Coordinates of C-alpha atoms and ligand atoms in Angstrom, one line a residue:
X23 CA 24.8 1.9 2.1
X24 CA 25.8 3.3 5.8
X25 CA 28.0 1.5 7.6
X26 CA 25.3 1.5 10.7
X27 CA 22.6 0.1 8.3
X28 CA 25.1 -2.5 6.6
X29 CA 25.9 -4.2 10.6
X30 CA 21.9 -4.3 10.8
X31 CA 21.6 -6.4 7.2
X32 CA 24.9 -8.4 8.3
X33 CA 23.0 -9.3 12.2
X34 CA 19.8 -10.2 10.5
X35 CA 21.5 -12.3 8.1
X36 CA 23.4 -13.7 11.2
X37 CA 20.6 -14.4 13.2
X38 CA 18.7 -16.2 10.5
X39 CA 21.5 -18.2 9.9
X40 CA 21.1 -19.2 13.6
X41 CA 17.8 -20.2 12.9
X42 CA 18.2 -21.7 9.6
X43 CA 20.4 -24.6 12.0
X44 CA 17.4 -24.9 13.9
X45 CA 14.9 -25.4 11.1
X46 CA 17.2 -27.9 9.7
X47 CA 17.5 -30.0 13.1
X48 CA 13.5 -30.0 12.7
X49 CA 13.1 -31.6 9.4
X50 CA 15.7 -34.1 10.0
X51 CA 12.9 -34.9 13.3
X52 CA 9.7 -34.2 11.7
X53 CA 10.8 -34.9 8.1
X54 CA 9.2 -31.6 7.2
X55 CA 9.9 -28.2 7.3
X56 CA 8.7 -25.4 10.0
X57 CA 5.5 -23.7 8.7
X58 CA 4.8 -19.5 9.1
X59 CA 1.9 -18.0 7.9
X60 CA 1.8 -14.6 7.4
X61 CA -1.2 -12.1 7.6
X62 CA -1.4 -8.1 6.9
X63 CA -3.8 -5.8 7.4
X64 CA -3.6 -1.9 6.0
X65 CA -1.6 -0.3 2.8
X66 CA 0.3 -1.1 -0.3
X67 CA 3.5 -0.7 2.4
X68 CA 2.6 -3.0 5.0
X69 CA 2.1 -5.9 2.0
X70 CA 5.6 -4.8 1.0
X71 CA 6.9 -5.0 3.8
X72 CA 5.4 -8.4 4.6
X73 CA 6.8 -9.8 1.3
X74 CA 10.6 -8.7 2.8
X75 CA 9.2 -10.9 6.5
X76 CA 8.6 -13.7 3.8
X77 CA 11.8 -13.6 2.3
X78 CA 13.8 -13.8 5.6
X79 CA 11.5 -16.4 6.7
X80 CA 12.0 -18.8 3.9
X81 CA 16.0 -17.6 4.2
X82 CA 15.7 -19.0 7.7
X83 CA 14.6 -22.6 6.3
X84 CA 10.5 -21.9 7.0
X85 CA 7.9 -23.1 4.4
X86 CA 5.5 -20.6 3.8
X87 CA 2.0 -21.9 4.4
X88 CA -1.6 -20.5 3.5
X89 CA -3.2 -22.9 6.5
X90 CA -2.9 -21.1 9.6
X91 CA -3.9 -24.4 11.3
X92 CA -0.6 -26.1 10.2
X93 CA 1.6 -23.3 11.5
X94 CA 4.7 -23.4 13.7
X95 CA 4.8 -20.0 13.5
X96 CA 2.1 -16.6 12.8
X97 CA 3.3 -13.1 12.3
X98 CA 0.3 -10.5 11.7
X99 CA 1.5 -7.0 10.3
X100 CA -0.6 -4.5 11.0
X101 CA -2.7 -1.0 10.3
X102 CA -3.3 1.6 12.7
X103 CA -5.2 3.7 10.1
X104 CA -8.4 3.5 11.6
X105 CA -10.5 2.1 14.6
X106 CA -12.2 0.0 12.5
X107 CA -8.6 -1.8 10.9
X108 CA -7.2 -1.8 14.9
X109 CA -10.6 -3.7 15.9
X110 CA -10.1 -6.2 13.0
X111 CA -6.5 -6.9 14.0
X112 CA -8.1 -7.2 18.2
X113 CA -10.5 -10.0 17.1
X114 CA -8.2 -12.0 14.6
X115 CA -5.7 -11.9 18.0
X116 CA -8.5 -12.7 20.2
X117 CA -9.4 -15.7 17.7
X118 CA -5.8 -17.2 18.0
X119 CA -6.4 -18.0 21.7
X120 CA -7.8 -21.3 21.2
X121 CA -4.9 -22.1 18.2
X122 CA -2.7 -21.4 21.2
X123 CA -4.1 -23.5 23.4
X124 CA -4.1 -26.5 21.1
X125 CA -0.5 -26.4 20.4
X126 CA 1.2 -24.4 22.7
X127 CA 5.2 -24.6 21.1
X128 CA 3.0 -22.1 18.1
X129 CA 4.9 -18.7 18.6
X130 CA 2.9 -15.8 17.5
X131 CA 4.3 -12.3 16.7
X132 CA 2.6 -8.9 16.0
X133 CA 4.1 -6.4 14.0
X134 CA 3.8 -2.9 12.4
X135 CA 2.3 -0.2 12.7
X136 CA -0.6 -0.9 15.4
X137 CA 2.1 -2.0 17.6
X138 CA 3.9 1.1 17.7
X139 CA 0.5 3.0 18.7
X140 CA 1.4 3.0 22.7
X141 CA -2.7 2.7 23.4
X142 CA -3.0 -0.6 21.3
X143 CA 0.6 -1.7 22.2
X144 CA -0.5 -1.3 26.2
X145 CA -3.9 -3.3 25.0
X146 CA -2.3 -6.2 23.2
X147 CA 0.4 -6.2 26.2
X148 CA -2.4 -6.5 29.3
X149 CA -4.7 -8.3 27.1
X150 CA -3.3 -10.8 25.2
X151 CA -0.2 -12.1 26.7
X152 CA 0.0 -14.9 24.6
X153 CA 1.5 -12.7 21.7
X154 CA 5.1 -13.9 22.2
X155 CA 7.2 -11.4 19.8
X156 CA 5.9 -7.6 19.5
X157 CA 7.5 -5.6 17.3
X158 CA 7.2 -2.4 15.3
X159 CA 7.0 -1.0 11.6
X160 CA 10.2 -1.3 9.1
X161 CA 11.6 -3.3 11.4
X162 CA 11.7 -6.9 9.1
X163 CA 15.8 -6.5 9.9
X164 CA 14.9 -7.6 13.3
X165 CA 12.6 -10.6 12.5
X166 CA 15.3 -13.7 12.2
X167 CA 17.1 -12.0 15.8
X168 CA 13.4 -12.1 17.8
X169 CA 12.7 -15.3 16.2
X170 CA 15.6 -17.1 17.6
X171 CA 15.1 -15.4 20.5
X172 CA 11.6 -17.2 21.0
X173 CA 12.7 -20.6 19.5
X174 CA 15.2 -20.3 22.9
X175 CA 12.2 -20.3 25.0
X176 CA 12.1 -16.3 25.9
X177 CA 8.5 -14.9 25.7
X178 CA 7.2 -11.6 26.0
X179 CA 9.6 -9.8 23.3
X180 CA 8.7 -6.3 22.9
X181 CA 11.0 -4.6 20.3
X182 CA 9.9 -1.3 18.9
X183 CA 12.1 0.8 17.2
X184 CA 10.1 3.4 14.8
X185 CA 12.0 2.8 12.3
X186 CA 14.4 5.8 12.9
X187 CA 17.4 3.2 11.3
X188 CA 15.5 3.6 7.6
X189 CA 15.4 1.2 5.3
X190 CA 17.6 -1.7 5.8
X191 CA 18.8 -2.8 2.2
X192 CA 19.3 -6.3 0.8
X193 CA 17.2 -8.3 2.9
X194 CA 15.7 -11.0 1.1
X195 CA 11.9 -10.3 -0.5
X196 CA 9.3 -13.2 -1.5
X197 CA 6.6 -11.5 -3.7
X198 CA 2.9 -12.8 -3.8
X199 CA 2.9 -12.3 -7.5
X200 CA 5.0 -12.9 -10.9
X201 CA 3.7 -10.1 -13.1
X202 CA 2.9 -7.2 -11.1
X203 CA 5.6 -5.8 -8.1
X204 CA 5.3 -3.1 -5.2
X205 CA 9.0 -1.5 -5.3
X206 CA 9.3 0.6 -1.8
X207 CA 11.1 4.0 -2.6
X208 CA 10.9 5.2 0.9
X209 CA 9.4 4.8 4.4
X210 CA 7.9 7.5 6.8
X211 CA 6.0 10.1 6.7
X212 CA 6.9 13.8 7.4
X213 CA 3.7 15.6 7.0
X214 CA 1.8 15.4 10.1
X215 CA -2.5 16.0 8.4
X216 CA -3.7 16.0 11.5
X217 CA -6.0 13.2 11.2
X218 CA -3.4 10.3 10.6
X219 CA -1.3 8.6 12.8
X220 CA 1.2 7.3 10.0
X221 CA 4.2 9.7 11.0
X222 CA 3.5 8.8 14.7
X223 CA 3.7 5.1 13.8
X224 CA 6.0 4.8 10.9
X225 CA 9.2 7.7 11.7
X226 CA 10.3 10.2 9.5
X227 CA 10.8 10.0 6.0
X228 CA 13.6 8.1 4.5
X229 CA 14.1 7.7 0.8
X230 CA 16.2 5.0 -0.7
X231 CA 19.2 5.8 -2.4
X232 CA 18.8 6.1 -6.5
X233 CA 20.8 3.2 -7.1
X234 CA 19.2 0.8 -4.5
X235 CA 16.0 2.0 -6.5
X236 CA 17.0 1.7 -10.2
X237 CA 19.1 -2.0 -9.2
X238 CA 15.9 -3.9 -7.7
X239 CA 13.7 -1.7 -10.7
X240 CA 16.3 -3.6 -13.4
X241 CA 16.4 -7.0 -11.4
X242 CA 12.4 -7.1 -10.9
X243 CA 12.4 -6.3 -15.0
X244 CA 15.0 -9.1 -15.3
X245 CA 13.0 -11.3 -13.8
X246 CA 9.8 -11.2 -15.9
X247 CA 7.6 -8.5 -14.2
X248 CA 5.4 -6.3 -16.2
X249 CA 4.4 -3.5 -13.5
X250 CA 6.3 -2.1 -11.0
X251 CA 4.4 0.1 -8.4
X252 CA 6.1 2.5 -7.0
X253 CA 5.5 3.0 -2.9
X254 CA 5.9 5.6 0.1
X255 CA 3.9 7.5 1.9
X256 CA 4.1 10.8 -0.3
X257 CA 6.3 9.3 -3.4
X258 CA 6.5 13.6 -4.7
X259 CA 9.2 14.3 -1.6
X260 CA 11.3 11.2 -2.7
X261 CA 14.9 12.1 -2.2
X262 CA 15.1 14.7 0.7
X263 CA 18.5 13.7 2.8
X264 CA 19.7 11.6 0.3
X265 CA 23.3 12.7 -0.9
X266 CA 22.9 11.5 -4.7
X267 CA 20.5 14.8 -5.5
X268 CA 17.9 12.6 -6.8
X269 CA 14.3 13.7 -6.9
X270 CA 11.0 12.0 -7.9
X271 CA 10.9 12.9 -11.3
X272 CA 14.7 12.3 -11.7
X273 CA 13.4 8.5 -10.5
X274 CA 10.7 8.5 -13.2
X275 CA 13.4 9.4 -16.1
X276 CA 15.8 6.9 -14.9
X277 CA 12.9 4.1 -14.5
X278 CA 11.8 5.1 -18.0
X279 CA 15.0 4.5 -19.5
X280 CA 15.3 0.8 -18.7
X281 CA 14.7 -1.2 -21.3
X282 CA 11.3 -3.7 -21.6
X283 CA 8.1 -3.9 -22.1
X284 CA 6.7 -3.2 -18.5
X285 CA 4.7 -0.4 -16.8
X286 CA 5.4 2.0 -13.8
X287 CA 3.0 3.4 -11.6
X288 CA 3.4 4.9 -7.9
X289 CA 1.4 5.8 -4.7
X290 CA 0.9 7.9 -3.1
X291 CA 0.9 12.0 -4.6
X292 CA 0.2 14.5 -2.0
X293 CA -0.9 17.7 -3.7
X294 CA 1.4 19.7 -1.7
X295 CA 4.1 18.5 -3.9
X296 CA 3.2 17.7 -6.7
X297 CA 5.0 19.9 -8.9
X298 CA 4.5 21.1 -12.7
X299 CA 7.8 19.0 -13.3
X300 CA 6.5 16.0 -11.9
X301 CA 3.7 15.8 -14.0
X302 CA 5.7 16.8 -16.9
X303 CA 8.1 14.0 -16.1
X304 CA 4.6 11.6 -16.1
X305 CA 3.7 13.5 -19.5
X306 CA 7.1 12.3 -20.9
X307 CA 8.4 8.9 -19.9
X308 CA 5.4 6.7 -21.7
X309 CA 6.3 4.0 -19.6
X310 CA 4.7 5.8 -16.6
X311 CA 0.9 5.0 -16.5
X312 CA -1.5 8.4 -16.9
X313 CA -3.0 8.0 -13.8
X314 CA -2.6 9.8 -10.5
X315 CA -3.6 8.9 -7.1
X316 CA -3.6 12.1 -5.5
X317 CA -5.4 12.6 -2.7
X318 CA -7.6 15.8 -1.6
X319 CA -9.3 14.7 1.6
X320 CA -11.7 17.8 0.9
X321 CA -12.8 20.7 -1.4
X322 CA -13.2 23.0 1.9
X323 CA -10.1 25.1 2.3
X324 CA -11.2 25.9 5.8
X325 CA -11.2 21.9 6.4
X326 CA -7.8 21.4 4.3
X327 CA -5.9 23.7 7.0
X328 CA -7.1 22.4 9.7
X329 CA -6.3 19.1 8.1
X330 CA -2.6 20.6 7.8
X331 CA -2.6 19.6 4.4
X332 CA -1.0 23.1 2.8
X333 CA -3.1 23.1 -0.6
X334 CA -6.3 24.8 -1.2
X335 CA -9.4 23.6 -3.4
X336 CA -8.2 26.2 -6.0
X337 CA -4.1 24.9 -6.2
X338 CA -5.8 21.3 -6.4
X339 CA -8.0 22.5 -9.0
X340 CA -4.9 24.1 -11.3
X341 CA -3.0 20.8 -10.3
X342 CA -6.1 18.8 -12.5
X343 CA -6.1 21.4 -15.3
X344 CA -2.3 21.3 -15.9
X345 CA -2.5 17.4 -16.2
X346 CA -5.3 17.1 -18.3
X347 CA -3.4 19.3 -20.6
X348 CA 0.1 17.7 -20.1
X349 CA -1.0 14.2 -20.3
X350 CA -3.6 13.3 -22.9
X351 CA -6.5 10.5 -21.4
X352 CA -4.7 11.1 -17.6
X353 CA -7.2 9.7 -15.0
X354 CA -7.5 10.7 -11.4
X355 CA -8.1 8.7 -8.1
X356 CA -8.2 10.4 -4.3
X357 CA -8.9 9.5 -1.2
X358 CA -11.7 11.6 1.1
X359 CA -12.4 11.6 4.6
X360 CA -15.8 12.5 5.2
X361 CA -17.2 14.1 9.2
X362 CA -14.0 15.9 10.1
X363 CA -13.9 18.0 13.3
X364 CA -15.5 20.9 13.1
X365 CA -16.6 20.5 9.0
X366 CA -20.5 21.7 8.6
X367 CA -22.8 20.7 5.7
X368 CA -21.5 23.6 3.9
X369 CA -17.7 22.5 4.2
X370 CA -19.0 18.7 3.0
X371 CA -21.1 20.5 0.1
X372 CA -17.7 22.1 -1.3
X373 CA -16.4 18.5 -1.5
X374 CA -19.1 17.5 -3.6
X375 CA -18.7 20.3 -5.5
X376 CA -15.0 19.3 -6.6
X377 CA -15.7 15.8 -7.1
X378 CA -18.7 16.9 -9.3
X379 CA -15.8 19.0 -11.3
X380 CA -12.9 16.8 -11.5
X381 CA -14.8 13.4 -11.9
X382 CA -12.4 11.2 -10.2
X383 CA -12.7 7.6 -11.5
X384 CA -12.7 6.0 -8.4
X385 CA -12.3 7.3 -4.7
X386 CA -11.3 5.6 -1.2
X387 CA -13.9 7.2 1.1
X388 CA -13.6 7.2 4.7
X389 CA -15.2 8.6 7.8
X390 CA -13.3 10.7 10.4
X391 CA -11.6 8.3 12.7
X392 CA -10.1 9.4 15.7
X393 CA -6.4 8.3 16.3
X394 CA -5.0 9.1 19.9
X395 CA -1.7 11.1 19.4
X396 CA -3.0 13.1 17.0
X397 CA -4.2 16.5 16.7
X398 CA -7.5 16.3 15.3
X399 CA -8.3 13.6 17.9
X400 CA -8.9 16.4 20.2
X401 CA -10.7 18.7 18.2
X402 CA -14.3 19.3 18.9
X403 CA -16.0 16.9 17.0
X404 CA -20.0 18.2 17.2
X405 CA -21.8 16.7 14.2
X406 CA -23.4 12.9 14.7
X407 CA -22.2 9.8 13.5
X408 CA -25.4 9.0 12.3
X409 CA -25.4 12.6 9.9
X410 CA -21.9 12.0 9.0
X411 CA -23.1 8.6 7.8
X412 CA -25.6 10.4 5.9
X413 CA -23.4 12.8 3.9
X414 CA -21.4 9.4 3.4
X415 CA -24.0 8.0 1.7
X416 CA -24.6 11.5 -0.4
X417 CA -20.8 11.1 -1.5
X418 CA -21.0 7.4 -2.5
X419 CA -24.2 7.8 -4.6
X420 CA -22.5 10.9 -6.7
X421 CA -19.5 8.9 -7.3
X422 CA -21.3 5.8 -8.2
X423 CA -23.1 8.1 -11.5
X424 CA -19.9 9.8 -12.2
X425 CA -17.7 6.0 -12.0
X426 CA -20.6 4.4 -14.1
X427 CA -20.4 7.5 -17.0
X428 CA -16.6 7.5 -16.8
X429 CA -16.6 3.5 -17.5
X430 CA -19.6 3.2 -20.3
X431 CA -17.5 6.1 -22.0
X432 CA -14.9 3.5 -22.5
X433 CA -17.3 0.9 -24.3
X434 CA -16.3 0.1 -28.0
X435 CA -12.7 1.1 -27.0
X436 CA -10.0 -0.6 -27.7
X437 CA -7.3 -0.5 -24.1
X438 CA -4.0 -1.9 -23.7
X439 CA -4.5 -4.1 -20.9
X440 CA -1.8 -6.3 -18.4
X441 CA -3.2 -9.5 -18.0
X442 CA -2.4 -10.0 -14.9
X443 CA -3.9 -14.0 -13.7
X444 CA -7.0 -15.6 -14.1
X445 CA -10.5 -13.9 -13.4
X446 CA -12.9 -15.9 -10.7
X447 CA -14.9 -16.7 -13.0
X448 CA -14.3 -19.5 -15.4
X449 CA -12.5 -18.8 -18.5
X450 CA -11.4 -15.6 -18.2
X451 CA -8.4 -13.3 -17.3
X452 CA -8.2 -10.1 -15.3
X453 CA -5.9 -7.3 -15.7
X454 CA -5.8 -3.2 -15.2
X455 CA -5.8 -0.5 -17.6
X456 CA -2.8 2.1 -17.6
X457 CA -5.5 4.3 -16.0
X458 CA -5.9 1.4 -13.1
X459 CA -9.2 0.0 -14.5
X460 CA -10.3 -3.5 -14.2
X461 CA -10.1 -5.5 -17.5
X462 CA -12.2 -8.9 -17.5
X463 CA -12.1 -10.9 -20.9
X464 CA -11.8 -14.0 -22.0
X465 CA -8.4 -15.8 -22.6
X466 CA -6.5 -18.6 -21.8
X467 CA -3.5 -18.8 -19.1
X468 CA -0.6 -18.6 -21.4
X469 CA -1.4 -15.0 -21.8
X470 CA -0.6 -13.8 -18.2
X471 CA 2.0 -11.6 -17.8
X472 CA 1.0 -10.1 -21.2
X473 CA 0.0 -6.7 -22.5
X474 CA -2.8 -7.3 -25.0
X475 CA -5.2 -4.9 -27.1
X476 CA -8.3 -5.4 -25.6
X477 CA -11.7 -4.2 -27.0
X478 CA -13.8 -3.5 -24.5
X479 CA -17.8 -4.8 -24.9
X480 CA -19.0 -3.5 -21.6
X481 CA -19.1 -2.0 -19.0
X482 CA -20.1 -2.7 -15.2
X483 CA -19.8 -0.4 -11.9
X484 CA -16.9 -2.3 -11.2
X485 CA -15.0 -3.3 -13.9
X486 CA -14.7 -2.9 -17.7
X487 CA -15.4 -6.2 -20.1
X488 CA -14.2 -7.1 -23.4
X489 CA -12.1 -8.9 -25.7
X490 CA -8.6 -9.5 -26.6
X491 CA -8.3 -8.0 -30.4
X492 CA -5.7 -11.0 -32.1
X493 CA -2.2 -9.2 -32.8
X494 CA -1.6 -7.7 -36.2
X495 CA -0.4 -11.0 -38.3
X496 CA -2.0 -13.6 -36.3
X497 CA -4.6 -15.9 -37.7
X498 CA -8.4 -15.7 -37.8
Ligands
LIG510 N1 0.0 8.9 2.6 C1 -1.2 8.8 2.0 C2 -2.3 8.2 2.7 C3 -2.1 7.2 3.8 S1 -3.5 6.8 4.7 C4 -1.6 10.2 1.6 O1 -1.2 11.2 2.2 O2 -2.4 10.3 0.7 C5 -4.7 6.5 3.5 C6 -5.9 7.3 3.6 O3 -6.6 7.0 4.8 C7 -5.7 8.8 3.7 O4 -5.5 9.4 2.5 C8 -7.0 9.3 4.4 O5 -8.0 9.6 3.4 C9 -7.4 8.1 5.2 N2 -7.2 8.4 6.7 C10 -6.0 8.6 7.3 N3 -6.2 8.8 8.6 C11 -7.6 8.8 8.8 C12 -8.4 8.9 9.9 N4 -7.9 9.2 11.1 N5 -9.8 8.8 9.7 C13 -10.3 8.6 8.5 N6 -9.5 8.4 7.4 C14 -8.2 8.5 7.5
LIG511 FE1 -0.8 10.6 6.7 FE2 -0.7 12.9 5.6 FE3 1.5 11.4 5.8 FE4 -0.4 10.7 4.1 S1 0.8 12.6 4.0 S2 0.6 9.4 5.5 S3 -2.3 11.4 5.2 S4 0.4 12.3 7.5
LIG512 FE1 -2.0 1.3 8.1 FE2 0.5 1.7 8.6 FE3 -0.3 1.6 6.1 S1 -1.2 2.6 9.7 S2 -2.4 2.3 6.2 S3 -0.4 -0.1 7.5 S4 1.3 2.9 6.9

């Protein structure tokens, strides 16, 4: 680790400290411990990154509570994806007023990447002044140092960094789950589509050295977990800057070789890089689930420039065909954004046309929303919301028949399935496919955490049912 980023773990684990002294001094007057709840809104990341906030804050003596009415203290991490994920974030704010207002000693903090998004960050400053700590994305370092500042009375904070400092290692993490884990690789964004406002709000990339990687891989393992997701931004240019010449499907290998039963999976691809010896890498290390996330955004290749995405329809297209024949039974997921600047009914149609080809088994369908900061938020931007909403509607409907004839295919097969915790309804477990499909069948607790054989009786739009086959040697 750099000697820069080591003085950041060594202040934060200072600074707890400081407040740990605190949270101590408040049991021994309230005869409990100091209550945070924690909230996040957006990706795979942000969750990660709220489980490392969780870690520091039960470090610094906090119990971790899911009653945000008995909290001492409230930290909300959130997205900047879309208007619609900002709005959410604006009223959940607004909604704290009154919590506020009841018990006034409650310190509330905002972070990630909303905050670092100088529009919203000037909104939450004139308009909710109450927020006591602001600060920005990767930044969990920082927490234990702004909390103590608050506990001394300050208010106000505003800390935003951008995360130019990458990513601090050795902070403590508190997962949400015991079977399944999200296992950050790197942080950033260098690709600039010129729809998103990750890059603006999350800083460069930054990958995490290979032995950081394979260490908290082997300790997660260690530890009982059965699935370890794999998370950044674009996971294909892992590696670039680090000095230990590791690439993504170097990472895979090395993964692959530790020993156990568990599974490895990783979001997000972007086509751009995703290389013949990535998905060869996937083809060989069986521990590496046959299924990629790889997202096209669109089949038109005059929408794909001016999405800055450098692919076309025809490179994504050979990308499929190489991995269908690599990687027997591989599945594919994408995201699409539907209504960007400038695309026509005959750009949209092209879209259809590729989903219609690759059948996708499941896709993360958005409309065009406009980020300030970013390119395409200035484009012109002539077709309605009301017709966008109807091709929206066209694309939904074709992916609901090709999701329900993907799924009945898989009726009267037999799946290796993770089962993962109990289903909501009574009696039975959920869990995932390799290919990321949901599993609900009938079982008892003792088998979470397992992989079972699992033959499946039926299937629904959402989800696959069946039943757990007894294994070889068992009786009945
Ligand atoms: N890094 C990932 C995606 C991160 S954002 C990748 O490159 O695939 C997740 C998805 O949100 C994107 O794939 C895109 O489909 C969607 N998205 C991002 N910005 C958007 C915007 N301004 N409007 C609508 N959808 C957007
Ligand atoms: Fe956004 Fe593109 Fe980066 Fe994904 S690759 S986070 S869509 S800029
Ligand atoms: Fe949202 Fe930030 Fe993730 S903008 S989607 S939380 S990287």
């Amino acid at each position: 680790m750099d000697e820069n980023k080591t003085g950041l773990l060594w202040e934060a684990k200072r600074q707890a400290q400081t407040v740990r002294a605190y949270s101590e001094a408040f049991f021994a007057e309230h005869g409990h411990f100091p209550a945070a709840y924690t909230r996040t809104y957006g990706c795979q990341q942000n969750v990660s990154d709220t489980e490392r906030l969780r870690g520091l804050l039960r470090e610094m003596g906090y119990r971790l509570t899911e009653q945000i009415g008995e909290a001492d203290f409230i930290i909300m991490n959130t997205c900047a994806v879309r208007e619609n994920a900002e709005d959410r974030v604006f009223g959940h704010v607004g909604a704290l007023k009154g919590l506020k207002k009841k018990k006034p000693e409650l310190i509330l903090a905002l972070c990630g990447c909303m905050t670092q998004q100088p529009a919203a960050a000037e909104k939450l400053r004139a308009h909710y002044p109450y927020v006591d700590i602001i600060f920005g994305a990767n930044a969990a370092w920082q927490l234990p140092g702004l909390l103590r500042r608050a506990l001394e009375g300050q208010r106000g904070i505003t800390e935003l960094t951008g995360g130019e400092e990458g990513y601090v290692e050795g902070l403590p993490t508190c997962r949400d789950g015991k079977v399944r884990a999200f296992l950050p690789i790197m942080q950033g964004c260098d690709n600039f589509c010129s729809y998103c406002i990750v890059p603006h709000v999350r800083g460069r990339e930054h990958s995490r050295p290979l032995c950081e990687v394979l260490g908290e891989a082997r300790a997660l393992i260690e530890a009982g977990y059965r699935e370890i997701t794999l998370l950044g931004q674009n996971v294909n240019s892992y590696g670039k800057g680090l000095s230990d010449g590791a690439d993504f499907p170097l990472l895979l290998h090395r993964l692959n070789e530790i020993e156990g039963d568990f599974r490895i999976r990783f979001m997000t691809s972007h086509p751009k890089d995703c290389s013949h010896a990535l998905i060869d890498a996937i083809a060989r290390c069986e521990k590496v689930c046959s299924h990629i996330h790889l997202p096209v955004q669109s089949g038109s290749d005059r929408v794909l420039e001016r999405m800055n995405r450098h692919y076309t329809g025809e490179k994504y297209r050979e990308l499929i065909a190489y991995a269908r024949e690599r990687i027997p039974g591989v599945s594919f997921t994408s995201d699409i954004i539907v209504g960007f600047p400038g695309e026509s009914y005959e750009d949209f149609k092209e879209t259809l046309a590729l989903i219609k080809e690759v059948r996708f088994h499941s896709l993360y369908t958005f409309i065009f929303s406009p980020r300030s900061g970013t390119a395409a938020a200035g484009y012109p931007d002539p077709v309605s919301p009301e017709e966008k909403g109807k091709w929206f509607r066209e694309l939904l409907k074709l992916q609901e028949q090709i999701g329900a004839e993907l799924y009945r295919r898989e009726e009267g097969r037999t799946l290796r399935v993770l089962l993962e915790g109990p289903s909501k309804t009574e009696g039975m477990l959920t869990g995932h496919t390799g290919s990321g499909i949901i599993v609900e069948c009938p079982g008892d607790a003792s088998l979470i955490g397992q992989f079972r054989q699992v033959k499946i009786t039926r299937a629904l739009n959402w989800a696959l049912l069946g039943e757990i086959i007894p294994p070889m040697g068992a009786e009945n």
